């Protein structure tokens, strides 16, 4: 009995050490994943493109948020929104596009996009599809309606194909898994774009 009694503290200490080692291992894994996510996100956002960064820094715009930082998408619809916004997710947020009038004269190389918080009016909704507006899946303090106007969502490709006949000439539908189609065209992109997954990565980084 005494041997059993003496052995109990040792067993508890062993269990405690094992639990601590597992927690340390989990923490290291989490830190590694965080670093990987940050590197992927920085690359996808173009924050490692020296010429663009240099220009932004010269004009005190380097620390401005990107559009990606300013939107929150309903879970499960990230890929659909990414598909439609595309490179617009990298857009540098400014107060007013008018302020760029003189600045852009010395921008000579590369692609740069900007978005302001102006009150540009959104287009009217298709009455037969108004409950499917993609912008209803996006929450943002910034006015991004004009980037998503005329675009509606569908759960599946078959549903989108069935709804296609209700589209006006400038309108389109996008599925939950990112297939985008209009009256006579369809776009699908899988497995090659480093920008893919930006919204989900952003959610993980915020958490």
Coordinates of N, CA, C and O in Angstrom, one line a residue, residues 20-113:
X20 N 2.3 19.2 -20.3 CA 3.0 20.5 -20.6 C 3.8 20.4 -21.9 O 3.8 21.3 -22.7
X21 N 4.4 19.2 -22.1 CA 5.1 19.0 -23.4 C 4.2 19.1 -24.6 O 4.6 19.7 -25.6
X22 N 3.0 18.5 -24.4 CA 2.0 18.5 -25.5 C 1.6 20.0 -25.8 O 1.4 20.4 -27.0
X23 N 1.3 20.7 -24.7 CA 0.9 22.1 -24.9 C 2.0 23.0 -25.6 O 1.7 23.8 -26.4
X24 N 3.3 22.7 -25.2 CA 4.4 23.4 -25.9 C 4.4 23.1 -27.4 O 4.7 23.9 -28.2
X25 N 4.2 21.8 -27.7 CA 4.3 21.3 -29.0 C 3.1 22.0 -29.8 O 3.3 22.4 -31.0
X26 N 1.9 22.0 -29.2 CA 0.8 22.6 -29.9 C 1.0 24.1 -30.2 O 0.7 24.7 -31.2
X27 N 1.7 24.8 -29.2 CA 2.0 26.2 -29.3 C 3.0 26.5 -30.5 O 2.8 27.4 -31.3
X28 N 4.0 25.6 -30.5 CA 5.0 25.8 -31.6 C 4.3 25.5 -33.0 O 4.6 26.2 -33.9
X29 N 3.4 24.6 -33.1 CA 2.7 24.3 -34.3 C 1.9 25.5 -34.7 O 1.8 25.9 -35.9
X30 N 1.2 26.1 -33.7 CA 0.3 27.2 -33.9 C 1.2 28.4 -34.4 O 0.8 29.2 -35.3
X31 N 2.3 28.7 -33.8 CA 3.2 29.8 -34.1 C 3.7 29.6 -35.6 O 3.7 30.5 -36.4
X32 N 4.1 28.3 -35.9 CA 4.5 28.0 -37.2 C 3.5 28.3 -38.3 O 3.7 28.8 -39.4
X33 N 2.2 27.9 -38.0 CA 1.1 28.1 -38.9 C 0.8 29.6 -39.1 O 0.6 30.1 -40.2
X34 N 0.9 30.3 -38.0 CA 0.7 31.8 -38.0 C 1.7 32.5 -38.9 O 1.3 33.3 -39.7
X35 N 2.9 32.1 -38.8 CA 4.0 32.6 -39.6 C 3.8 32.3 -41.1 O 4.0 33.2 -42.0
X36 N 3.4 31.1 -41.3 CA 3.1 30.7 -42.7 C 2.0 31.4 -43.3 O 2.0 31.9 -44.5
X37 N 0.9 31.6 -42.5 CA -0.3 32.3 -43.0 C 0.1 33.8 -43.3 O -0.3 34.3 -44.3
X38 N 0.9 34.4 -42.4 CA 1.2 35.8 -42.6 C 2.1 36.0 -43.9 O 1.9 36.9 -44.6
X39 N 3.0 35.0 -44.1 CA 3.9 35.1 -45.3 C 3.0 35.0 -46.6 O 3.2 35.7 -47.5
X40 N 2.1 34.0 -46.6 CA 1.2 33.8 -47.7 C 0.4 35.1 -48.0 O 0.2 35.5 -49.1
X41 N -0.1 35.6 -46.9 CA -1.0 36.8 -47.0 C -0.3 38.0 -47.5 O -0.7 38.8 -48.3
X42 N 0.9 38.2 -47.0 CA 1.7 39.4 -47.4 C 2.1 39.3 -48.9 O 2.0 40.2 -49.6
X43 N 2.4 38.1 -49.3 CA 2.8 37.8 -50.7 C 1.5 38.1 -51.6 O 1.6 38.7 -52.6
X44 N 0.4 37.5 -51.2 CA -0.8 37.6 -52.0 C -1.3 39.1 -52.1 O -1.8 39.5 -53.1
X45 N -1.0 39.8 -51.0 CA -1.5 41.2 -51.0 C -0.5 42.2 -51.7 O -0.8 43.3 -51.9
X46 N 0.6 41.6 -52.1 CA 1.6 42.4 -52.9 C 2.4 43.4 -51.9 O 3.0 44.3 -52.4
X47 N 2.4 43.0 -50.6 CA 3.1 43.9 -49.7 C 4.6 43.6 -49.7 O 5.4 44.2 -48.9
X48 N 5.1 42.8 -50.6 CA 6.5 42.5 -50.8 C 7.0 43.0 -52.1 O 8.1 42.7 -52.5
X49 N 6.2 43.8 -52.8 CA 6.6 44.3 -54.1 C 7.3 45.6 -53.8 O 6.7 46.6 -53.5
X50 N 8.6 45.6 -54.0 CA 9.4 46.8 -53.5 C 9.1 48.1 -54.2 O 9.0 49.1 -53.5
X51 N 8.8 48.1 -55.5 CA 8.6 49.4 -56.2 C 7.3 50.0 -55.7 O 7.2 51.2 -55.5
X52 N 6.2 49.2 -55.6 CA 4.9 49.7 -55.1 C 5.0 50.2 -53.7 O 4.5 51.2 -53.3
X53 N 5.7 49.4 -52.8 CA 5.9 49.8 -51.4 C 6.6 51.1 -51.3 O 6.3 52.0 -50.5
X54 N 7.7 51.2 -52.1 CA 8.5 52.4 -52.1 C 7.6 53.7 -52.5 O 7.7 54.7 -51.9
X55 N 6.8 53.5 -53.5 CA 5.9 54.6 -53.9 C 4.9 55.0 -52.9 O 4.7 56.1 -52.5
X56 N 4.3 53.9 -52.3 CA 3.3 54.2 -51.2 C 4.0 54.9 -50.0 O 3.4 55.8 -49.4
X57 N 5.2 54.5 -49.7 CA 5.9 55.1 -48.6 C 6.2 56.5 -48.8 O 6.1 57.4 -48.0
X58 N 6.6 56.8 -50.1 CA 7.0 58.2 -50.5 C 5.8 59.1 -50.3 O 5.9 60.3 -50.0
X59 N 4.6 58.6 -50.5 CA 3.4 59.4 -50.4 C 2.6 59.1 -49.2 O 1.4 59.4 -49.1
X60 N 3.2 58.6 -48.1 CA 2.6 58.3 -46.8 C 1.3 57.5 -46.9 O 0.3 57.7 -46.2
X61 N 1.4 56.5 -47.8 CA 0.2 55.6 -47.9 C 0.5 54.1 -47.6 O -0.3 53.3 -47.7
X62 N 1.8 53.9 -47.2 CA 2.2 52.5 -46.9 C 1.4 51.8 -45.9 O 1.1 50.6 -45.9
X63 N 1.0 52.6 -44.8 CA 0.3 51.9 -43.7 C -1.2 51.9 -43.9 O -2.0 51.5 -43.0
X64 N -1.7 52.5 -45.0 CA -3.1 52.4 -45.3 C -3.6 51.0 -45.4 O -2.9 50.1 -45.9
X65 N -4.8 50.7 -44.9 CA -5.4 49.4 -45.0 C -5.7 49.0 -46.5 O -5.8 49.9 -47.3
X66 N -5.7 47.7 -46.7 CA -6.1 47.2 -48.0 C -7.6 46.8 -47.9 O -8.1 46.6 -46.8
X67 N -8.3 46.7 -49.0 CA -9.7 46.4 -48.9 C -10.0 45.2 -48.2 O -11.0 45.1 -47.4
X68 N -9.1 44.2 -48.3 CA -9.3 42.9 -47.6 C -9.4 43.1 -46.1 O -10.1 42.4 -45.4
X69 N -8.7 44.1 -45.6 CA -8.7 44.4 -44.1 C -10.0 45.0 -43.7 O -10.3 45.0 -42.5
X70 N -10.8 45.5 -44.6 CA -12.0 46.3 -44.3 C -13.3 45.5 -44.6 O -14.4 46.1 -44.4
X71 N -13.2 44.3 -44.9 CA -14.5 43.5 -45.2 C -14.5 42.2 -44.4 O -13.5 41.7 -44.0
X72 N -15.7 41.9 -44.0 CA -16.0 40.6 -43.4 C -17.1 39.9 -44.1 O -18.1 40.4 -44.4
X73 N -16.8 38.6 -44.5 CA -17.7 37.9 -45.4 C -18.4 36.8 -44.6 O -17.7 36.1 -43.7
X74 N -19.6 36.6 -44.8 CA -20.4 35.5 -44.2 C -19.7 34.1 -44.4 O -19.2 33.8 -45.5
X75 N -19.5 33.4 -43.4 CA -18.8 32.1 -43.5 C -19.4 31.2 -44.6 O -20.6 31.1 -44.7
X76 N -18.5 30.7 -45.4 CA -18.9 29.8 -46.5 C -19.0 30.5 -47.8 O -19.0 29.8 -48.8
X77 N -18.9 31.8 -47.8 CA -19.0 32.6 -49.0 C -17.8 33.3 -49.4 O -17.7 34.2 -50.3
X78 N -16.7 33.0 -48.7 CA -15.4 33.7 -48.9 C -14.9 33.5 -50.4 O -14.5 34.4 -51.0
X79 N -15.0 32.3 -50.9 CA -14.5 32.0 -52.2 C -15.3 32.7 -53.3 O -14.8 33.2 -54.3
X80 N -16.6 32.8 -53.1 CA -17.5 33.5 -54.0 C -17.1 35.0 -54.1 O -17.0 35.6 -55.2
X81 N -16.9 35.6 -52.9 CA -16.5 37.0 -52.9 C -15.1 37.2 -53.4 O -14.9 38.2 -54.2
X82 N -14.2 36.3 -53.1 CA -12.8 36.4 -53.7 C -12.9 36.4 -55.2 O -12.1 37.1 -55.9
X83 N -13.7 35.5 -55.7 CA -13.8 35.3 -57.2 C -14.2 36.6 -57.8 O -13.6 37.0 -58.9
X84 N -15.1 37.3 -57.3 CA -15.7 38.5 -57.9 C -14.8 39.7 -57.6 O -14.5 40.4 -58.6
X85 N -14.3 39.9 -56.4 CA -13.4 41.0 -56.1 C -12.0 40.9 -56.7 O -11.4 41.9 -57.1
X86 N -11.5 39.6 -56.8 CA -10.2 39.4 -57.4 C -9.2 40.3 -56.9 O -9.0 40.5 -55.6
X87 N -8.4 41.0 -57.7 CA -7.3 41.9 -57.3 C -7.8 43.1 -56.6 O -7.0 43.8 -56.0
X88 N -9.1 43.4 -56.7 CA -9.6 44.6 -55.9 C -9.4 44.4 -54.4 O -9.4 45.4 -53.7
X89 N -9.2 43.1 -54.0 CA -9.0 42.9 -52.5 C -7.7 43.5 -52.1 O -7.5 43.8 -50.9
X90 N -6.8 43.7 -53.0 CA -5.5 44.3 -52.7 C -5.5 45.9 -52.7 O -4.6 46.5 -52.4
X91 N -6.7 46.4 -53.1 CA -6.8 47.9 -53.3 C -6.4 48.6 -52.0 O -6.8 48.2 -50.9
X92 N -5.7 49.7 -52.2 CA -5.3 50.5 -51.0 C -6.4 51.5 -50.7 O -7.0 52.1 -51.6
X93 N -6.8 51.5 -49.5 CA -8.0 52.3 -49.1 C -7.5 53.8 -48.8 O -6.5 54.0 -48.1
X94 N -8.2 54.7 -49.4 CA -7.9 56.1 -49.2 C -9.3 56.8 -48.9 O -10.3 56.3 -49.1
X95 N -9.1 58.0 -48.3 CA -10.4 58.8 -48.0 C -11.1 59.3 -49.2 O -12.3 59.2 -49.3
X96 N -10.3 59.7 -50.2 CA -10.9 60.3 -51.4 C -10.0 60.1 -52.6 O -8.9 60.5 -52.6
X97 N -10.5 59.5 -53.7 CA -9.7 59.2 -54.9 C -9.2 60.5 -55.5 O -8.2 60.5 -56.2
X98 N -9.9 61.6 -55.3 CA -9.5 62.9 -55.8 C -8.1 63.3 -55.3 O -7.4 64.0 -56.0
X99 N -7.8 62.8 -54.1 CA -6.5 63.2 -53.6 C -5.3 62.6 -54.3 O -4.1 62.9 -54.1
X100 N -5.6 61.6 -55.2 CA -4.5 60.9 -55.9 C -4.2 61.6 -57.3 O -3.3 61.2 -57.9
X101 N -5.0 62.6 -57.6 CA -4.8 63.3 -58.9 C -3.4 63.7 -59.2 O -2.9 63.3 -60.3
X102 N -2.7 64.3 -58.3 CA -1.3 64.8 -58.6 C -0.3 63.7 -58.2 O 0.7 63.6 -58.9
X103 N -0.6 62.9 -57.3 CA 0.3 61.9 -56.8 C 0.7 60.8 -57.9 O 1.8 60.4 -58.0
X104 N -0.3 60.4 -58.7 CA -0.1 59.4 -59.6 C 0.7 59.7 -60.8 O 1.1 58.9 -61.6
X105 N 1.1 61.0 -60.9 CA 1.9 61.4 -62.1 C 3.3 60.8 -62.0 O 3.9 60.7 -63.1
X106 N 3.8 60.4 -60.8 CA 5.1 59.8 -60.8 C 5.0 58.3 -60.5 O 6.0 57.7 -60.1
X107 N 3.9 57.7 -60.7 CA 3.8 56.3 -60.6 C 3.9 55.7 -62.0 O 3.1 55.9 -62.9
X108 N 5.1 55.0 -62.2 CA 5.4 54.7 -63.6 C 5.6 53.2 -63.9 O 5.8 52.8 -65.0
X109 N 5.5 52.3 -62.8 CA 5.7 50.9 -63.1 C 4.9 50.1 -62.1 O 4.9 50.3 -60.9
X110 N 4.1 49.1 -62.7 CA 3.4 48.2 -61.8 C 1.9 48.4 -61.8 O 1.4 49.4 -62.4
X111 N 1.2 47.5 -61.1 CA -0.3 47.7 -61.0 C -0.6 48.1 -59.6 O -0.2 47.4 -58.6
X112 N -1.4 49.1 -59.4 CA -1.9 49.5 -58.1 C -3.4 49.9 -58.2 O -3.8 50.5 -59.2
X113 N -4.1 49.5 -57.2 CA -5.5 49.8 -57.2 C -5.9 50.5 -55.9 O -5.3 50.3 -54.8

